[in-house]
CSV table of C-alpha atoms and ligand atoms in Angstrom, one decimal:
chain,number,residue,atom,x,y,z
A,112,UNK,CA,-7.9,-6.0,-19.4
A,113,UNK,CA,-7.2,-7.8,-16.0
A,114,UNK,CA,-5.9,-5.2,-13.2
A,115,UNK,CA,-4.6,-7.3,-10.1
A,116,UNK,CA,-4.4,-4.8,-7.0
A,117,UNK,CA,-2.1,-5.4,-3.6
A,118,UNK,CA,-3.5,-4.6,-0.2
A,119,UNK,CA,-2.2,-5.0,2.8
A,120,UNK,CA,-4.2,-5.1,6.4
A,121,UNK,CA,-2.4,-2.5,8.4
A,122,UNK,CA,-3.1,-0.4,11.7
A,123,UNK,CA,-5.6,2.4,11.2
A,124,UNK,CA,-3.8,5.7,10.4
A,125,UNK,CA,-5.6,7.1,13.2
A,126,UNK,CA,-4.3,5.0,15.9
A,127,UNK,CA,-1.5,6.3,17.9
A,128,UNK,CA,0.8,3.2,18.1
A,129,UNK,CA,2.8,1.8,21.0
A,130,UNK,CA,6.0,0.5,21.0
A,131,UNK,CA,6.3,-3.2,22.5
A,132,UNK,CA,7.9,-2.9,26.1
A,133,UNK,CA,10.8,-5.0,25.1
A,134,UNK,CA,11.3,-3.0,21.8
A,135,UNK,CA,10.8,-6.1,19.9
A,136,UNK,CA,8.0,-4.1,17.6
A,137,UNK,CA,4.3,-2.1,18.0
A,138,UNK,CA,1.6,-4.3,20.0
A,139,UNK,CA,-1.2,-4.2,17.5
A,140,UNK,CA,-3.1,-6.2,20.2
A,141,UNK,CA,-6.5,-4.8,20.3
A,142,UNK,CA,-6.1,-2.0,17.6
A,143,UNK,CA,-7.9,-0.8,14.7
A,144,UNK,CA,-7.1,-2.2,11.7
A,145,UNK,CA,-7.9,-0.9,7.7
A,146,UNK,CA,-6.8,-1.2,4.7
A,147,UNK,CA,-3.3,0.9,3.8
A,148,UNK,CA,-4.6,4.1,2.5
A,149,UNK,CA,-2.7,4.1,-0.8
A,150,UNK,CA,-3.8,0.8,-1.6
A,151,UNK,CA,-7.3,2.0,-1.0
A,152,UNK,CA,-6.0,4.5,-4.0
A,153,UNK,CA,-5.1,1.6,-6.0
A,154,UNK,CA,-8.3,-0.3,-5.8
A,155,UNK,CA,-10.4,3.0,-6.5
A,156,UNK,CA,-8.1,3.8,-9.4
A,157,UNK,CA,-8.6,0.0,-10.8
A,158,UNK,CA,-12.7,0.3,-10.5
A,159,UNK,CA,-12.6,3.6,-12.2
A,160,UNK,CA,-10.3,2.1,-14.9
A,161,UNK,CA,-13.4,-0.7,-15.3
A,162,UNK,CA,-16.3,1.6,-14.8
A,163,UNK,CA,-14.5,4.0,-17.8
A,164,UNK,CA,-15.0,0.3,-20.0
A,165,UNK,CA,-10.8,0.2,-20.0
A,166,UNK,CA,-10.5,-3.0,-17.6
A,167,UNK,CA,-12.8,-5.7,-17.7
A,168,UNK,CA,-11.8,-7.9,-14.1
A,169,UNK,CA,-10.2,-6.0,-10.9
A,170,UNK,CA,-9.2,-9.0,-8.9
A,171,UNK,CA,-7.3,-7.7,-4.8
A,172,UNK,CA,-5.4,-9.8,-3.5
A,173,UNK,CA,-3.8,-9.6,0.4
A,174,UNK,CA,-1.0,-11.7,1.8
A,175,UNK,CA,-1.2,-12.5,5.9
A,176,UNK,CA,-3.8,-13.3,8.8
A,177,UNK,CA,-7.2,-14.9,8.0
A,178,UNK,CA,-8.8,-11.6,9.2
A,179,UNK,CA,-6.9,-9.9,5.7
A,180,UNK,CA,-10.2,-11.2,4.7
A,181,UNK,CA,-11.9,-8.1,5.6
A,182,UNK,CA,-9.4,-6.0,4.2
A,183,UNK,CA,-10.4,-7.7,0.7
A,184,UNK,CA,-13.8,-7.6,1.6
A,185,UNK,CA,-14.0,-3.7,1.9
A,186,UNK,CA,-11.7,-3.7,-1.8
A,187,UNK,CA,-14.9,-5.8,-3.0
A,188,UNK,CA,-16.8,-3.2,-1.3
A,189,UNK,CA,-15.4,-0.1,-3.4
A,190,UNK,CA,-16.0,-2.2,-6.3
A,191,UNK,CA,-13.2,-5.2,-7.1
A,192,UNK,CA,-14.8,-7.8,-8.6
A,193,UNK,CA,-12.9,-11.4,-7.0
A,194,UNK,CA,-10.6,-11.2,-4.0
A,195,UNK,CA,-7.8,-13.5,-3.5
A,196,UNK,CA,-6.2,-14.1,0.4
A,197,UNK,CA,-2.8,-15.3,0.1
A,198,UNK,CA,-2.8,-16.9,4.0
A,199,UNK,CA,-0.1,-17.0,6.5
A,200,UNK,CA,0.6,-16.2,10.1
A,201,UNK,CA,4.5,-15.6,9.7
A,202,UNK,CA,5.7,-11.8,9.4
A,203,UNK,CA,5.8,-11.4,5.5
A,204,UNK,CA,8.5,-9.1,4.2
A,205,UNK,CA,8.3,-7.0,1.3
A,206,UNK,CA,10.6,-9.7,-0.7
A,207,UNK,CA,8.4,-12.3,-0.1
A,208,UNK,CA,5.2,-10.9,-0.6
A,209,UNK,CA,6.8,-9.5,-3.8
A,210,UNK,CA,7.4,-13.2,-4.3
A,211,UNK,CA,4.2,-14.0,-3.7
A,212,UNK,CA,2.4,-11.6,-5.9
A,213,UNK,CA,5.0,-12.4,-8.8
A,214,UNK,CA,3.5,-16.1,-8.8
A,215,UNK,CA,0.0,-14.9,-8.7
A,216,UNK,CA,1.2,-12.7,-11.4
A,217,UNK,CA,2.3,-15.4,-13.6
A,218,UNK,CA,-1.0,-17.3,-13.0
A,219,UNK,CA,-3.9,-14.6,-13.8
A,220,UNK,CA,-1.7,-12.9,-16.1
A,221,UNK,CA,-3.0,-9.1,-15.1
A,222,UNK,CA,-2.0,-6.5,-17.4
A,223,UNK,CA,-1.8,-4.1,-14.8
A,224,UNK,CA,-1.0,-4.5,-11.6
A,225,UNK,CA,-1.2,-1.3,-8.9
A,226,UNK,CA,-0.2,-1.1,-5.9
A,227,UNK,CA,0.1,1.3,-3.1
A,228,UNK,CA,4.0,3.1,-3.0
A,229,UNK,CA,4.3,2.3,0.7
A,230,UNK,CA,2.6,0.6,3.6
A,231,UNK,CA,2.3,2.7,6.4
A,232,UNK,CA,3.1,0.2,8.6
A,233,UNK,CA,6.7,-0.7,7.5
A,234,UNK,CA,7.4,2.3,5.1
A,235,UNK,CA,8.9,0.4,3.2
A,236,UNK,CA,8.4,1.0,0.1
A,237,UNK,CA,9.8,-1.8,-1.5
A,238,UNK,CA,7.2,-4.4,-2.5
A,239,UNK,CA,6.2,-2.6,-6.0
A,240,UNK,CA,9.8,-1.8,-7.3
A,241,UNK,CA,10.6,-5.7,-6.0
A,242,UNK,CA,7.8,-7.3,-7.9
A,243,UNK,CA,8.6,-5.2,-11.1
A,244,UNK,CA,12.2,-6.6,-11.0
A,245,UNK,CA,10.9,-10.2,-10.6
A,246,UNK,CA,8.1,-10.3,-13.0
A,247,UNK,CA,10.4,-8.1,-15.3
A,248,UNK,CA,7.9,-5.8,-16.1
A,249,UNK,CA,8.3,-2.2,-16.5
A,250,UNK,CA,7.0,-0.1,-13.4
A,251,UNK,CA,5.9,3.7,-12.6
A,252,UNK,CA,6.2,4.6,-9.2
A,253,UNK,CA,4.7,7.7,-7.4
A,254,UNK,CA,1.5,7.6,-9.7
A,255,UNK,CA,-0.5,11.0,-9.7
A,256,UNK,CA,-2.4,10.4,-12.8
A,257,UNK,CA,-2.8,6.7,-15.2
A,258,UNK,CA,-4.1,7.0,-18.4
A,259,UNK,CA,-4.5,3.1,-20.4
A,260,UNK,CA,-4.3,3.5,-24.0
A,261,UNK,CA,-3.2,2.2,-27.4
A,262,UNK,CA,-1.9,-1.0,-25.3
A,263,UNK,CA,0.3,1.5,-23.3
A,264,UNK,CA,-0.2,2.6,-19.5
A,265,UNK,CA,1.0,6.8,-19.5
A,266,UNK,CA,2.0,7.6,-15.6
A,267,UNK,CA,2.6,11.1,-14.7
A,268,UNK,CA,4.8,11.0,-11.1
A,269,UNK,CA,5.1,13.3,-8.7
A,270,UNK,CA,9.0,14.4,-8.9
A,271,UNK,CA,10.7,16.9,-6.7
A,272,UNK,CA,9.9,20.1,-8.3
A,273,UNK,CA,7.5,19.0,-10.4
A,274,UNK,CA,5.9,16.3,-12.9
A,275,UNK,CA,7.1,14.0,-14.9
A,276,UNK,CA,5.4,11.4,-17.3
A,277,UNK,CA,5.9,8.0,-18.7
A,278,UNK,CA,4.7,5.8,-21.2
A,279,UNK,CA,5.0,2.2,-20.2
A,280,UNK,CA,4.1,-1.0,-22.6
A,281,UNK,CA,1.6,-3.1,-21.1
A,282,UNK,CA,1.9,-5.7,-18.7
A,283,UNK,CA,3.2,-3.0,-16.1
A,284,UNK,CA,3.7,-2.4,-12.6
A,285,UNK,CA,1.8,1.4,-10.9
A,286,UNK,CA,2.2,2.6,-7.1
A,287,UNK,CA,-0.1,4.7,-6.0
A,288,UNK,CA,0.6,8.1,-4.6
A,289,UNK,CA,-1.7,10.5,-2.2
A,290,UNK,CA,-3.2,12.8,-5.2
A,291,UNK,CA,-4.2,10.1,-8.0
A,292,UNK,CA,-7.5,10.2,-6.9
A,293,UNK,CA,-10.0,10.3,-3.5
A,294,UNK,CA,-11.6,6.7,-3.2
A,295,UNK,CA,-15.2,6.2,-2.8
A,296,UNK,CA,-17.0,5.8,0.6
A,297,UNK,CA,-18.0,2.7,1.1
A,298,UNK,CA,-21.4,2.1,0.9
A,299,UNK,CA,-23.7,-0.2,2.4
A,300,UNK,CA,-25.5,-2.0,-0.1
A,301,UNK,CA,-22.0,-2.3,-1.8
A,302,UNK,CA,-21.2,-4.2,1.6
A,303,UNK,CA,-23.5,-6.2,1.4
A,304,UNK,CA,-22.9,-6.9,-2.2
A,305,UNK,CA,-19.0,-8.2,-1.7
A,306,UNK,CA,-20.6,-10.8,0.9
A,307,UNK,CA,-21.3,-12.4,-2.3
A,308,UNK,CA,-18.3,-11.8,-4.3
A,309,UNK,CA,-15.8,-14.8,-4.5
A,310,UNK,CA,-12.9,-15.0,-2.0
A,311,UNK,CA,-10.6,-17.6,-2.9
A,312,UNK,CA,-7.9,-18.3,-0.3
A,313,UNK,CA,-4.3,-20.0,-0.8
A,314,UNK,CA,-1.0,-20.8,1.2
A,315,UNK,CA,2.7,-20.1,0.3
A,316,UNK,CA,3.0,-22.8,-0.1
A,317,UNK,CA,0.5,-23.3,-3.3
A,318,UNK,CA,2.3,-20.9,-4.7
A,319,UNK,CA,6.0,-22.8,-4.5
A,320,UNK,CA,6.9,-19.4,-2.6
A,321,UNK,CA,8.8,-19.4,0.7
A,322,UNK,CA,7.9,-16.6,2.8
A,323,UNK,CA,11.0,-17.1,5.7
A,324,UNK,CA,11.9,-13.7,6.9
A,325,UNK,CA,15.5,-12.5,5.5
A,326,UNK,CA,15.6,-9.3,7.9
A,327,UNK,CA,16.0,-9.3,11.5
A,328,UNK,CA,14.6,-6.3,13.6
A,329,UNK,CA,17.2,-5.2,16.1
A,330,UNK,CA,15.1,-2.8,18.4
A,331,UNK,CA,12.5,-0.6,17.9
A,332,UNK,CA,12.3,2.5,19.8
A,333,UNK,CA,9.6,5.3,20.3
A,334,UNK,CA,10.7,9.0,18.8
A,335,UNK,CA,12.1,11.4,21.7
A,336,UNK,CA,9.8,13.2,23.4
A,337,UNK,CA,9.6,16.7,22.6
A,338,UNK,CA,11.2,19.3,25.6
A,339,UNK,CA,8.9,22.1,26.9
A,340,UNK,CA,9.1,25.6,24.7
A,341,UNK,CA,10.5,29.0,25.6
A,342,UNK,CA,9.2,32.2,25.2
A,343,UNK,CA,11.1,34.8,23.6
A,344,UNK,CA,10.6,39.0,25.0
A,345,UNK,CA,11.1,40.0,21.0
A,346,UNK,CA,12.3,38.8,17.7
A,347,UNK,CA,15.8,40.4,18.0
A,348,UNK,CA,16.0,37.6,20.9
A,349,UNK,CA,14.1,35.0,18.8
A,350,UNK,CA,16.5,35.7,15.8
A,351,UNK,CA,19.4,35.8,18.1
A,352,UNK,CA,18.3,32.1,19.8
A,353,UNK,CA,17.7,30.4,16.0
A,354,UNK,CA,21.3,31.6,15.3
A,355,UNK,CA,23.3,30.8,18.2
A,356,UNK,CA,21.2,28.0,20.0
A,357,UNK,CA,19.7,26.4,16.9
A,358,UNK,CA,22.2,27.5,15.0
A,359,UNK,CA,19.5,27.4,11.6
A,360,UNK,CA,20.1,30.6,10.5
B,568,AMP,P1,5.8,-1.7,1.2
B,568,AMP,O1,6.8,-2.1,0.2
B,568,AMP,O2,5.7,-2.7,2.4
B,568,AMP,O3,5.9,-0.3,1.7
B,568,AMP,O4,4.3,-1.9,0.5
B,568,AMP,C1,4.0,-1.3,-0.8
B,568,AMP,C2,2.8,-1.8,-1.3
B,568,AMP,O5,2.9,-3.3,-1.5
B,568,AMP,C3,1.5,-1.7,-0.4
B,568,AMP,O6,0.9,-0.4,-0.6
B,568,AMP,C4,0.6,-2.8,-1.0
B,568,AMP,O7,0.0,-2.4,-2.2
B,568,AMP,C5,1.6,-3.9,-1.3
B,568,AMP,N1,1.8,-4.9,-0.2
B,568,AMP,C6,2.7,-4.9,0.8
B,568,AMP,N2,2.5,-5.9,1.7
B,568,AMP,C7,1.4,-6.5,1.3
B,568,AMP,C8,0.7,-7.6,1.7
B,568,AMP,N3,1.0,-8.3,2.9
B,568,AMP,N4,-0.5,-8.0,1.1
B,568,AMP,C9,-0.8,-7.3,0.0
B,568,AMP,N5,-0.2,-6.3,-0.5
B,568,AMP,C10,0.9,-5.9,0.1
């Protein structure tokens, strides 16, 4: 069984970002970059689907700048076994990397193909649900646990309140949530073993896909900055603010 994993190059989660003086976006000039955290779920949760003998070939595969290439380097790292850079320098929207991944799909013919739920970069959320619809497989978002059996994929999802779980038929389409699993640290002889793995690298355009943006970003704006506390003399004032002021009780 083939497992094809997503991953996108994002800024670090640590990194505080800063919005662009003329609102246009965040300058990620300079910044820390790393590989979305729930696609670093994904690619853990494909390895341990090889290492437990279920998946034979875990091939990642990003779509954007040449320096993705490190983001699929690190997804070597943790244990993929072929990376696949899908090259472009234009903003790529979740319909067209959806696009994208849908012809790659159609050319290694994964039977599973996991992806993170959202970037955390765009919050999307989108790409996975997107590439189900046009590779018209059945998907499973919000994946706390993946068992692959019987030629069937069983998700169970974090629901409000609770747990559910599916059974899908095989080819299918997982996202990733925070509690499937805690991936690997990286280690360096496993570094230096993906220098060696192959990376192969296409354009868009190989792939008959075009990636032209269909969504125009009006302004982006920071959040409002938080006003300065009060203190309260007692509760019976504390109580009496939340109801009249804040007006939550
Ligand atoms: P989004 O819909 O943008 O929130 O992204 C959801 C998931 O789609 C991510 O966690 C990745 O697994 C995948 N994805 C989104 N953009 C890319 C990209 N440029 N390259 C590879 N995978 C991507």
């Amino acid at each position: 069984m083939r497992i094809l994993v997503p991953v996108k190059r994002v800024v670090d989660y640590n990194v505080k970002v800063r919005v662009k003086s003329d609102g246009s976006g965040v300058d990620i000039a300079n910044v820390k970059m790393s590989m979305n955290p729930f696609d670093e779920i994904a690619v853990e949760e494909a390895v341990r689907l090889k290492e437990a003998g279920v998946a034979t070939e875990v091939i990642a595969v990003s779509a954007g700048v040449a320096q993705a290439q490190e983001t699929l380097r690190t997804a070597l790292a943790i244990g993929a076994d072929r990376a696949i850079l899908i090259e472009s320098d234009e903003e790529l929207q979740p319909l067209a990397v959806a696009k994208l991944l849908k012809a790659l799909v159609d050319k290694e013919q994964p039977q599973l193909v996991i992806l993170g739920k959202q970037a955390i970069d765009d919050d999307s959320n989108q790409t996975g649900q997107m590439l189900a619809a046009l590779a018209k497989l059945p998907q499973a978002t919000f994946a706390s646990k993946v068992v692959v059996a019987d030629g069937r994929v069983q998700v169970t999802r974090e629901v409000d309140g609770g747990l559910e779980t599916v059974s899908l038929s095989l080819p299918a389409v997982v996202t990733t949530d925070l509690r499937l699993n805690e991936p690997r640290y990286v280690t360096l002889p496993n570094i230096m073993k993906a220098k060696k793995k192959p990376l192969e690298t296409v354009k868009p355009a190989d792939l008959g896909v075009d990636v032209s943006p269909r969504l125009k970003t009006l302004k982006v704006v920071e959040p409002p900055k938080r006003g300065a506390g009060v203190k309260v003399p007692d509760v019976a004032a504390l109580v009496e603010k939340l109801k009249n002021e804040a007006k939550v009780l």
